[in-house]
């Protein structure tokens, strides 16, 4: 077995972890794969003879790659106006497959990823690497060109933003399904009071329709406004829509399709028995790779 083969084997052993890091950094599955591939290219061109901890070395490399990608994204201002949700990880209601389990090992919900999108690139890296993957600040500091103390401050600022804006979902999936089921039934029946009963007073609804003109509001706050929007969305969906239960980033969600083609992905964040966030991806281009039949 030659050295290149051993190197490839070592890299493959860490691929799932590296993809999880990149996904949390970038909020994009395709960009996460690109970052992991770039890490492999850098590994194959490097002298790793003195590397004692390959996993740690690769994690910092992926962190550098993702930081560059985030900074480039910000400089190009490529994000469209309005809401753009991170890529959801959609799996069967019975549970994610082995690949998704690795990706969602820390139960990173869409609500958390939405908040991470608001952080500065260096803050996001410091928070993700330290708080989610326990990378020491001594190793984070060189990546962001700061001292360890300054890197700690970056993570602390990010942590305050996350704690204030990213709700922690209830762990009980059965309870989540009960609450989401009540919400969907009320929406179908046009039951405004029924919707209000399962919505947190400060609930937020975010809808990503892509670059096309939005058929309804892209972001709505408050139980009454979200209930109105839910009824509007239900009416706009029209007949012939088939809804399948799913897990979206490990939490209860719904995938809707029409004539076999994906129409929308709804992700619900349920905390303390009420819905605190609803994230809707209804961008046809970004949904094109999803096959709803895979969820049956």
PDB file of C-alpha atoms in Angstrom:
ATOM      1  CA  UNK A   1       0.000   0.000   0.000  1.00  0.00           C
ATOM      2  CA  UNK A   2       1.656   3.254  -1.168  1.00  0.00           C
ATOM      3  CA  UNK A   3       1.765   6.582   0.640  1.00  0.00           C
ATOM      4  CA  UNK A   4      -0.931   8.199  -1.549  1.00  0.00           C
ATOM      5  CA  UNK A   5      -3.325   5.367  -0.805  1.00  0.00           C
ATOM      6  CA  UNK A   6      -2.719   5.694   2.930  1.00  0.00           C
ATOM      7  CA  UNK A   7      -3.283   9.448   2.681  1.00  0.00           C
ATOM      8  CA  UNK A   8      -6.564   8.927   0.823  1.00  0.00           C
ATOM      9  CA  UNK A   9      -7.711   6.405   3.418  1.00  0.00           C
ATOM     10  CA  UNK A  10      -6.927   8.834   6.229  1.00  0.00           C
ATOM     11  CA  UNK A  11      -8.823  11.600   4.468  1.00  0.00           C
ATOM     12  CA  UNK A  12     -11.896   9.442   3.830  1.00  0.00           C
ATOM     13  CA  UNK A  13     -12.025   8.552   7.511  1.00  0.00           C
ATOM     14  CA  UNK A  14     -12.524  12.266   8.276  1.00  0.00           C
ATOM     15  CA  UNK A  15     -14.716  13.234   5.290  1.00  0.00           C
ATOM     16  CA  UNK A  16     -18.024  13.133   7.194  1.00  0.00           C
ATOM     17  CA  UNK A  17     -16.657  15.331   9.976  1.00  0.00           C
ATOM     18  CA  UNK A  18     -15.166  17.803   7.487  1.00  0.00           C
ATOM     19  CA  UNK A  19     -18.433  18.052   5.556  1.00  0.00           C
ATOM     20  CA  UNK A  20     -20.280  18.742   8.814  1.00  0.00           C
ATOM     21  CA  UNK A  21     -17.854  21.562   9.645  1.00  0.00           C
ATOM     22  CA  UNK A  22     -18.161  23.057   6.160  1.00  0.00           C
ATOM     23  CA  UNK A  23     -21.961  22.853   6.160  1.00  0.00           C
ATOM     24  CA  UNK A  24     -22.192  24.777   9.423  1.00  0.00           C
ATOM     25  CA  UNK A  25     -19.723  27.331   8.095  1.00  0.00           C
ATOM     26  CA  UNK A  26     -21.372  27.846   4.708  1.00  0.00           C
ATOM     27  CA  UNK A  27     -25.011  26.779   5.001  1.00  0.00           C
ATOM     28  CA  UNK A  28     -24.709  25.254   1.531  1.00  0.00           C
ATOM     29  CA  UNK A  29     -24.394  21.549   0.790  1.00  0.00           C
ATOM     30  CA  UNK A  30     -22.751  22.045  -2.600  1.00  0.00           C
ATOM     31  CA  UNK A  31     -20.276  24.609  -1.266  1.00  0.00           C
ATOM     32  CA  UNK A  32     -19.524  22.320   1.675  1.00  0.00           C
ATOM     33  CA  UNK A  33     -18.603  19.567  -0.792  1.00  0.00           C
ATOM     34  CA  UNK A  34     -16.415  22.039  -2.695  1.00  0.00           C
ATOM     35  CA  UNK A  35     -14.635  23.016   0.521  1.00  0.00           C
ATOM     36  CA  UNK A  36     -13.984  19.373   1.425  1.00  0.00           C
ATOM     37  CA  UNK A  37     -12.630  18.704  -2.061  1.00  0.00           C
ATOM     38  CA  UNK A  38     -10.317  21.706  -1.772  1.00  0.00           C
ATOM     39  CA  UNK A  39      -9.075  20.346   1.560  1.00  0.00           C
ATOM     40  CA  UNK A  40      -8.204  17.067  -0.160  1.00  0.00           C
ATOM     41  CA  UNK A  41      -6.280  18.924  -2.878  1.00  0.00           C
ATOM     42  CA  UNK A  42      -4.313  20.839  -0.274  1.00  0.00           C
ATOM     43  CA  UNK A  43      -3.612  17.650   1.645  1.00  0.00           C
ATOM     44  CA  UNK A  44      -2.370  15.874  -1.479  1.00  0.00           C
ATOM     45  CA  UNK A  45       0.032  18.751  -2.204  1.00  0.00           C
ATOM     46  CA  UNK A  46       1.344  19.059   1.370  1.00  0.00           C
ATOM     47  CA  UNK A  47       4.145  17.412   3.271  1.00  0.00           C
ATOM     48  CA  UNK A  48       2.243  15.788   6.120  1.00  0.00           C
ATOM     49  CA  UNK A  49       5.152  13.888   7.590  1.00  0.00           C
ATOM     50  CA  UNK A  50       5.169  16.072  10.711  1.00  0.00           C
ATOM     51  CA  UNK A  51       1.376  16.095  11.135  1.00  0.00           C
ATOM     52  CA  UNK A  52       0.502  14.250  14.341  1.00  0.00           C
ATOM     53  CA  UNK A  53      -3.266  14.853  14.299  1.00  0.00           C
ATOM     54  CA  UNK A  54      -4.581  14.532  10.738  1.00  0.00           C
ATOM     55  CA  UNK A  55      -8.184  15.213  11.766  1.00  0.00           C
ATOM     56  CA  UNK A  56      -7.252  18.440  13.529  1.00  0.00           C
ATOM     57  CA  UNK A  57      -5.034  19.524  10.638  1.00  0.00           C
ATOM     58  CA  UNK A  58      -7.825  18.907   8.115  1.00  0.00           C
ATOM     59  CA  UNK A  59     -10.374  20.718  10.282  1.00  0.00           C
ATOM     60  CA  UNK A  60      -8.259  23.872  10.318  1.00  0.00           C
ATOM     61  CA  UNK A  61      -7.692  23.593   6.557  1.00  0.00           C
ATOM     62  CA  UNK A  62     -11.439  23.338   5.921  1.00  0.00           C
ATOM     63  CA  UNK A  63     -11.931  26.277   8.270  1.00  0.00           C
ATOM     64  CA  UNK A  64      -9.503  28.397   6.223  1.00  0.00           C
ATOM     65  CA  UNK A  65     -11.170  27.388   2.958  1.00  0.00           C
ATOM     66  CA  UNK A  66     -14.642  28.202   4.294  1.00  0.00           C
ATOM     67  CA  UNK A  67     -13.483  31.528   5.714  1.00  0.00           C
ATOM     68  CA  UNK A  68     -12.122  32.513   2.288  1.00  0.00           C
ATOM     69  CA  UNK A  69     -15.392  31.447   0.658  1.00  0.00           C
ATOM     70  CA  UNK A  70     -17.464  33.475   3.132  1.00  0.00           C
ATOM     71  CA  UNK A  71     -15.294  36.554   2.630  1.00  0.00           C
ATOM     72  CA  UNK A  72     -15.505  36.184  -1.136  1.00  0.00           C
ATOM     73  CA  UNK A  73     -19.284  35.781  -0.915  1.00  0.00           C
ATOM     74  CA  UNK A  74     -19.550  38.962   1.143  1.00  0.00           C
ATOM     75  CA  UNK A  75     -17.270  40.924  -1.203  1.00  0.00           C
ATOM     76  CA  UNK A  76     -19.300  39.928  -4.276  1.00  0.00           C
ATOM     77  CA  UNK A  77     -22.606  40.689  -2.511  1.00  0.00           C
ATOM     78  CA  UNK A  78     -24.053  37.755  -4.387  1.00  0.00           C
ATOM     79  CA  UNK A  79     -26.938  37.149  -1.992  1.00  0.00           C
ATOM     80  CA  UNK A  80     -30.297  38.313  -3.366  1.00  0.00           C
ATOM     81  CA  UNK A  81     -32.459  40.806  -1.547  1.00  0.00           C
ATOM     82  CA  UNK A  82     -34.932  39.283   0.851  1.00  0.00           C
ATOM     83  CA  UNK A  83     -34.788  35.931   2.617  1.00  0.00           C
ATOM     84  CA  UNK A  84     -32.351  33.268   1.480  1.00  0.00           C
ATOM     85  CA  UNK A  85     -32.478  30.158   3.608  1.00  0.00           C
ATOM     86  CA  UNK A  86     -29.553  27.800   4.089  1.00  0.00           C
ATOM     87  CA  UNK A  87     -29.810  24.452   2.315  1.00  0.00           C
ATOM     88  CA  UNK A  88     -32.034  22.087   4.314  1.00  0.00           C
ATOM     89  CA  UNK A  89     -31.025  18.497   5.002  1.00  0.00           C
ATOM     90  CA  UNK A  90     -34.182  16.535   4.216  1.00  0.00           C
ATOM     91  CA  UNK A  91     -34.622  12.919   5.286  1.00  0.00           C
ATOM     92  CA  UNK A  92     -37.398  10.413   5.935  1.00  0.00           C
ATOM     93  CA  UNK A  93     -39.662  10.948   8.908  1.00  0.00           C
ATOM     94  CA  UNK A  94     -38.390   7.656  10.346  1.00  0.00           C
ATOM     95  CA  UNK A  95     -34.892   9.102  10.666  1.00  0.00           C
ATOM     96  CA  UNK A  96     -31.906  10.276   8.623  1.00  0.00           C
ATOM     97  CA  UNK A  97     -29.638   7.890   6.753  1.00  0.00           C
ATOM     98  CA  UNK A  98     -26.011   7.291   7.761  1.00  0.00           C
ATOM     99  CA  UNK A  99     -24.658  10.170   5.656  1.00  0.00           C
ATOM    100  CA  UNK A 100     -27.181  12.655   7.049  1.00  0.00           C
ATOM    101  CA  UNK A 101     -26.571  11.391  10.588  1.00  0.00           C
ATOM    102  CA  UNK A 102     -22.927  12.402  10.271  1.00  0.00           C
ATOM    103  CA  UNK A 103     -23.906  15.770   8.820  1.00  0.00           C
ATOM    104  CA  UNK A 104     -26.410  16.450  11.613  1.00  0.00           C
ATOM    105  CA  UNK A 105     -24.453  14.966  14.489  1.00  0.00           C
ATOM    106  CA  UNK A 106     -24.856  18.148  16.526  1.00  0.00           C
ATOM    107  CA  UNK A 107     -28.524  18.624  15.548  1.00  0.00           C
ATOM    108  CA  UNK A 108     -27.954  21.861  13.665  1.00  0.00           C
ATOM    109  CA  UNK A 109     -31.408  23.175  12.851  1.00  0.00           C
ATOM    110  CA  UNK A 110     -32.286  25.659  10.125  1.00  0.00           C
ATOM    111  CA  UNK A 111     -33.082  28.300  12.748  1.00  0.00           C
ATOM    112  CA  UNK A 112     -29.477  28.148  13.985  1.00  0.00           C
ATOM    113  CA  UNK A 113     -28.072  28.268  10.452  1.00  0.00           C
ATOM    114  CA  UNK A 114     -30.202  31.331   9.686  1.00  0.00           C
ATOM    115  CA  UNK A 115     -28.613  33.128  12.645  1.00  0.00           C
ATOM    116  CA  UNK A 116     -25.130  31.989  11.632  1.00  0.00           C
ATOM    117  CA  UNK A 117     -25.722  33.647   8.248  1.00  0.00           C
ATOM    118  CA  UNK A 118     -25.905  37.018  10.040  1.00  0.00           C
ATOM    119  CA  UNK A 119     -22.464  36.687  11.646  1.00  0.00           C
ATOM    120  CA  UNK A 120     -19.276  38.159  10.263  1.00  0.00           C
ATOM    121  CA  UNK A 121     -17.091  35.469   8.640  1.00  0.00           C
ATOM    122  CA  UNK A 122     -14.469  35.461  11.419  1.00  0.00           C
ATOM    123  CA  UNK A 123     -17.160  35.342  14.128  1.00  0.00           C
ATOM    124  CA  UNK A 124     -18.863  32.442  12.411  1.00  0.00           C
ATOM    125  CA  UNK A 125     -15.639  30.491  12.129  1.00  0.00           C
ATOM    126  CA  UNK A 126     -14.674  31.058  15.768  1.00  0.00           C
ATOM    127  CA  UNK A 127     -18.140  30.018  16.992  1.00  0.00           C
ATOM    128  CA  UNK A 128     -18.491  26.984  14.734  1.00  0.00           C
ATOM    129  CA  UNK A 129     -15.024  25.590  15.358  1.00  0.00           C
ATOM    130  CA  UNK A 130     -14.961  26.212  19.106  1.00  0.00           C
ATOM    131  CA  UNK A 131     -18.570  25.883  20.271  1.00  0.00           C
ATOM    132  CA  UNK A 132     -19.703  23.168  17.876  1.00  0.00           C
ATOM    133  CA  UNK A 133     -16.471  21.205  17.334  1.00  0.00           C
ATOM    134  CA  UNK A 134     -14.369  22.013  20.433  1.00  0.00           C
ATOM    135  CA  UNK A 135     -11.362  23.341  18.503  1.00  0.00           C
ATOM    136  CA  UNK A 136      -9.080  25.245  20.936  1.00  0.00           C
ATOM    137  CA  UNK A 137      -8.688  28.986  20.452  1.00  0.00           C
ATOM    138  CA  UNK A 138      -4.922  28.499  20.076  1.00  0.00           C
ATOM    139  CA  UNK A 139      -5.675  26.672  16.815  1.00  0.00           C
ATOM    140  CA  UNK A 140      -8.431  29.064  15.696  1.00  0.00           C
ATOM    141  CA  UNK A 141      -6.328  32.213  16.207  1.00  0.00           C
ATOM    142  CA  UNK A 142      -3.938  31.707  13.234  1.00  0.00           C
ATOM    143  CA  UNK A 143      -6.870  31.058  10.883  1.00  0.00           C
ATOM    144  CA  UNK A 144      -8.462  34.443  11.623  1.00  0.00           C
ATOM    145  CA  UNK A 145      -5.129  36.279  12.095  1.00  0.00           C
ATOM    146  CA  UNK A 146      -5.937  37.127  15.703  1.00  0.00           C
ATOM    147  CA  UNK A 147      -4.519  36.317  19.118  1.00  0.00           C
ATOM    148  CA  UNK A 148      -6.188  33.476  21.035  1.00  0.00           C
ATOM    149  CA  UNK A 149      -7.796  36.074  23.322  1.00  0.00           C
ATOM    150  CA  UNK A 150      -9.221  37.958  20.325  1.00  0.00           C
ATOM    151  CA  UNK A 151     -10.487  34.698  18.812  1.00  0.00           C
ATOM    152  CA  UNK A 152     -12.216  33.968  22.114  1.00  0.00           C
ATOM    153  CA  UNK A 153     -13.913  37.379  21.933  1.00  0.00           C
ATOM    154  CA  UNK A 154     -15.113  36.635  18.390  1.00  0.00           C
ATOM    155  CA  UNK A 155     -16.749  33.418  19.578  1.00  0.00           C
ATOM    156  CA  UNK A 156     -18.233  35.174  22.605  1.00  0.00           C
ATOM    157  CA  UNK A 157     -19.887  37.846  20.440  1.00  0.00           C
ATOM    158  CA  UNK A 158     -21.259  35.190  18.116  1.00  0.00           C
ATOM    159  CA  UNK A 159     -22.519  33.138  21.058  1.00  0.00           C
ATOM    160  CA  UNK A 160     -24.516  36.076  22.397  1.00  0.00           C
ATOM    161  CA  UNK A 161     -26.148  36.562  18.983  1.00  0.00           C
ATOM    162  CA  UNK A 162     -26.989  32.875  18.704  1.00  0.00           C
ATOM    163  CA  UNK A 163     -28.413  32.586  22.206  1.00  0.00           C
ATOM    164  CA  UNK A 164     -30.641  35.573  21.644  1.00  0.00           C
ATOM    165  CA  UNK A 165     -31.951  34.560  18.229  1.00  0.00           C
ATOM    166  CA  UNK A 166     -31.668  30.789  17.709  1.00  0.00           C
ATOM    167  CA  UNK A 167     -34.270  28.878  19.762  1.00  0.00           C
ATOM    168  CA  UNK A 168     -33.408  25.414  21.034  1.00  0.00           C
ATOM    169  CA  UNK A 169     -36.002  22.925  19.705  1.00  0.00           C
ATOM    170  CA  UNK A 170     -37.775  20.387  21.903  1.00  0.00           C
ATOM    171  CA  UNK A 171     -35.969  17.055  21.804  1.00  0.00           C
ATOM    172  CA  UNK A 172     -39.163  14.977  21.775  1.00  0.00           C
ATOM    173  CA  UNK A 173     -40.006  14.296  18.115  1.00  0.00           C
ATOM    174  CA  UNK A 174     -43.409  12.842  19.051  1.00  0.00           C
ATOM    175  CA  UNK A 175     -44.314  16.114  20.742  1.00  0.00           C
ATOM    176  CA  UNK A 176     -43.027  18.060  17.743  1.00  0.00           C
ATOM    177  CA  UNK A 177     -45.218  15.965  15.421  1.00  0.00           C
ATOM    178  CA  UNK A 178     -48.258  16.593  17.608  1.00  0.00           C
ATOM    179  CA  UNK A 179     -47.780  20.364  17.522  1.00  0.00           C
ATOM    180  CA  UNK A 180     -46.986  20.504  13.793  1.00  0.00           C
ATOM    181  CA  UNK A 181     -49.942  18.234  13.035  1.00  0.00           C
ATOM    182  CA  UNK A 182     -52.269  20.598  14.881  1.00  0.00           C
ATOM    183  CA  UNK A 183     -50.835  23.540  12.941  1.00  0.00           C
ATOM    184  CA  UNK A 184     -51.300  21.835   9.554  1.00  0.00           C
ATOM    185  CA  UNK A 185     -54.849  20.759  10.396  1.00  0.00           C
ATOM    186  CA  UNK A 186     -55.761  24.306  11.430  1.00  0.00           C
ATOM    187  CA  UNK A 187     -54.238  25.707   8.230  1.00  0.00           C
ATOM    188  CA  UNK A 188     -56.212  23.268   6.069  1.00  0.00           C
ATOM    189  CA  UNK A 189     -59.446  24.076   7.869  1.00  0.00           C
ATOM    190  CA  UNK A 190     -58.899  27.820   7.873  1.00  0.00           C
ATOM    191  CA  UNK A 191     -58.958  27.786  11.671  1.00  0.00           C
ATOM    192  CA  UNK A 192     -57.276  31.034  12.723  1.00  0.00           C
ATOM    193  CA  UNK A 193     -57.751  30.406  16.451  1.00  0.00           C
ATOM    194  CA  UNK A 194     -56.359  26.899  16.087  1.00  0.00           C
ATOM    195  CA  UNK A 195     -53.226  28.332  14.497  1.00  0.00           C
ATOM    196  CA  UNK A 196     -52.789  30.925  17.225  1.00  0.00           C
ATOM    197  CA  UNK A 197     -53.052  28.166  19.854  1.00  0.00           C
ATOM    198  CA  UNK A 198     -49.901  26.396  18.634  1.00  0.00           C
ATOM    199  CA  UNK A 199     -47.845  29.458  17.667  1.00  0.00           C
ATOM    200  CA  UNK A 200     -45.472  31.224  20.046  1.00  0.00           C
ATOM    201  CA  UNK A 201     -46.393  34.914  20.384  1.00  0.00           C
ATOM    202  CA  UNK A 202     -42.986  35.859  18.928  1.00  0.00           C
ATOM    203  CA  UNK A 203     -42.947  33.245  16.154  1.00  0.00           C
ATOM    204  CA  UNK A 204     -41.110  34.119  12.938  1.00  0.00           C
ATOM    205  CA  UNK A 205     -41.895  32.760   9.473  1.00  0.00           C
ATOM    206  CA  UNK A 206     -39.265  32.988   6.746  1.00  0.00           C
ATOM    207  CA  UNK A 207     -40.001  32.033   3.131  1.00  0.00           C
ATOM    208  CA  UNK A 208     -37.390  31.690   0.382  1.00  0.00           C
ATOM    209  CA  UNK A 209     -39.063  31.767  -3.034  1.00  0.00           C
ATOM    210  CA  UNK A 210     -35.823  32.289  -4.941  1.00  0.00           C
ATOM    211  CA  UNK A 211     -35.209  35.221  -7.296  1.00  0.00           C
ATOM    212  CA  UNK A 212     -38.747  35.229  -8.728  1.00  0.00           C
ATOM    213  CA  UNK A 213     -41.354  37.681  -7.396  1.00  0.00           C
ATOM    214  CA  UNK A 214     -42.694  36.406  -4.087  1.00  0.00           C
ATOM    215  CA  UNK A 215     -46.365  35.350  -4.038  1.00  0.00           C
ATOM    216  CA  UNK A 216     -46.517  36.202  -0.331  1.00  0.00           C
ATOM    217  CA  UNK A 217     -44.409  37.962   2.307  1.00  0.00           C
ATOM    218  CA  UNK A 218     -40.886  36.631   2.731  1.00  0.00           C
ATOM    219  CA  UNK A 219     -40.571  37.297   6.464  1.00  0.00           C
ATOM    220  CA  UNK A 220     -43.338  37.682   9.025  1.00  0.00           C
ATOM    221  CA  UNK A 221     -43.183  38.124  12.816  1.00  0.00           C
ATOM    222  CA  UNK A 222     -45.811  37.518  15.475  1.00  0.00           C
ATOM    223  CA  UNK A 223     -48.485  34.862  15.931  1.00  0.00           C
ATOM    224  CA  UNK A 224     -51.365  36.752  14.276  1.00  0.00           C
ATOM    225  CA  UNK A 225     -49.323  37.739  11.223  1.00  0.00           C
ATOM    226  CA  UNK A 226     -47.887  34.236  10.834  1.00  0.00           C
ATOM    227  CA  UNK A 227     -51.349  32.684  11.132  1.00  0.00           C
ATOM    228  CA  UNK A 228     -52.576  35.011   8.369  1.00  0.00           C
ATOM    229  CA  UNK A 229     -49.570  34.072   6.229  1.00  0.00           C
ATOM    230  CA  UNK A 230     -50.150  30.358   6.825  1.00  0.00           C
ATOM    231  CA  UNK A 231     -53.731  30.688   5.618  1.00  0.00           C
ATOM    232  CA  UNK A 232     -52.542  32.680   2.596  1.00  0.00           C
ATOM    233  CA  UNK A 233     -49.893  30.081   1.762  1.00  0.00           C
ATOM    234  CA  UNK A 234     -52.482  27.307   2.107  1.00  0.00           C
ATOM    235  CA  UNK A 235     -54.802  29.083  -0.342  1.00  0.00           C
ATOM    236  CA  UNK A 236     -51.999  29.833  -2.809  1.00  0.00           C
ATOM    237  CA  UNK A 237     -50.904  26.194  -2.816  1.00  0.00           C
ATOM    238  CA  UNK A 238     -54.176  25.182  -4.431  1.00  0.00           C
ATOM    239  CA  UNK A 239     -55.414  21.637  -5.158  1.00  0.00           C
ATOM    240  CA  UNK A 240     -53.286  18.684  -6.142  1.00  0.00           C
ATOM    241  CA  UNK A 241     -50.606  19.265  -3.535  1.00  0.00           C
ATOM    242  CA  UNK A 242     -49.269  16.129  -1.850  1.00  0.00           C
ATOM    243  CA  UNK A 243     -47.648  16.612   1.572  1.00  0.00           C
ATOM    244  CA  UNK A 244     -45.189  14.095   3.003  1.00  0.00           C
ATOM    245  CA  UNK A 245     -43.887  14.105   6.568  1.00  0.00           C
ATOM    246  CA  UNK A 246     -40.123  14.429   6.762  1.00  0.00           C
ATOM    247  CA  UNK A 247     -37.278  15.423   9.007  1.00  0.00           C
ATOM    248  CA  UNK A 248     -35.640  18.707   8.088  1.00  0.00           C
ATOM    249  CA  UNK A 249     -32.273  19.088   9.767  1.00  0.00           C
ATOM    250  CA  UNK A 250     -33.386  16.525  12.309  1.00  0.00           C
ATOM    251  CA  UNK A 251     -36.641  18.305  13.249  1.00  0.00           C
ATOM    252  CA  UNK A 252     -40.200  17.669  12.112  1.00  0.00           C
ATOM    253  CA  UNK A 253     -40.975  19.077   8.680  1.00  0.00           C
ATOM    254  CA  UNK A 254     -43.115  18.627   5.592  1.00  0.00           C
ATOM    255  CA  UNK A 255     -42.194  18.212   1.927  1.00  0.00           C
ATOM    256  CA  UNK A 256     -44.947  19.128  -0.527  1.00  0.00           C
ATOM    257  CA  UNK A 257     -45.036  18.123  -4.176  1.00  0.00           C
ATOM    258  CA  UNK A 258     -47.289  18.548  -7.180  1.00  0.00           C
ATOM    259  CA  UNK A 259     -47.344  15.965  -9.985  1.00  0.00           C
ATOM    260  CA  UNK A 260     -44.253  14.349  -8.512  1.00  0.00           C
ATOM    261  CA  UNK A 261     -42.193  17.547  -8.504  1.00  0.00           C
ATOM    262  CA  UNK A 262     -41.112  19.224  -5.246  1.00  0.00           C
ATOM    263  CA  UNK A 263     -43.104  22.327  -4.395  1.00  0.00           C
ATOM    264  CA  UNK A 264     -41.869  23.342  -0.949  1.00  0.00           C
ATOM    265  CA  UNK A 265     -39.977  22.230   2.158  1.00  0.00           C
ATOM    266  CA  UNK A 266     -41.333  23.410   5.509  1.00  0.00           C
ATOM    267  CA  UNK A 267     -39.129  23.251   8.584  1.00  0.00           C
ATOM    268  CA  UNK A 268     -40.659  23.800  12.018  1.00  0.00           C
ATOM    269  CA  UNK A 269     -38.866  24.727  15.222  1.00  0.00           C
ATOM    270  CA  UNK A 270     -40.943  23.683  18.235  1.00  0.00           C
ATOM    271  CA  UNK A 271     -39.849  24.911  21.670  1.00  0.00           C
ATOM    272  CA  UNK A 272     -41.786  24.516  24.916  1.00  0.00           C
ATOM    273  CA  UNK A 273     -44.681  22.979  23.020  1.00  0.00           C
ATOM    274  CA  UNK A 274     -45.194  25.854  20.575  1.00  0.00           C
ATOM    275  CA  UNK A 275     -43.913  26.695  17.123  1.00  0.00           C
ATOM    276  CA  UNK A 276     -41.286  29.429  17.384  1.00  0.00           C
ATOM    277  CA  UNK A 277     -40.025  29.381  13.790  1.00  0.00           C
ATOM    278  CA  UNK A 278     -41.244  28.216  10.391  1.00  0.00           C
ATOM    279  CA  UNK A 279     -38.802  28.172   7.488  1.00  0.00           C
ATOM    280  CA  UNK A 280     -40.163  27.590   3.982  1.00  0.00           C
ATOM    281  CA  UNK A 281     -37.994  26.831   0.968  1.00  0.00           C
ATOM    282  CA  UNK A 282     -40.054  27.212  -2.199  1.00  0.00           C
ATOM    283  CA  UNK A 283     -37.331  28.055  -4.729  1.00  0.00           C
ATOM    284  CA  UNK A 284     -37.920  25.690  -7.710  1.00  0.00           C
ATOM    285  CA  UNK A 285     -34.268  25.759  -8.748  1.00  0.00           C
ATOM    286  CA  UNK A 286     -32.930  24.841  -5.313  1.00  0.00           C
ATOM    287  CA  UNK A 287     -35.595  22.146  -4.884  1.00  0.00           C
ATOM    288  CA  UNK A 288     -34.894  20.551  -8.269  1.00  0.00           C
ATOM    289  CA  UNK A 289     -32.505  17.963  -6.823  1.00  0.00           C
ATOM    290  CA  UNK A 290     -35.031  16.699  -4.262  1.00  0.00           C
ATOM    291  CA  UNK A 291     -37.118  13.633  -5.125  1.00  0.00           C
ATOM    292  CA  UNK A 292     -40.162  13.568  -2.821  1.00  0.00           C
ATOM    293  CA  UNK A 293     -40.701   9.869  -3.597  1.00  0.00           C
ATOM    294  CA  UNK A 294     -37.469   9.107  -1.696  1.00  0.00           C
ATOM    295  CA  UNK A 295     -39.303  10.037   1.504  1.00  0.00           C
ATOM    296  CA  UNK A 296     -41.997   7.351   1.105  1.00  0.00           C
TER     297      UNK A 296
END
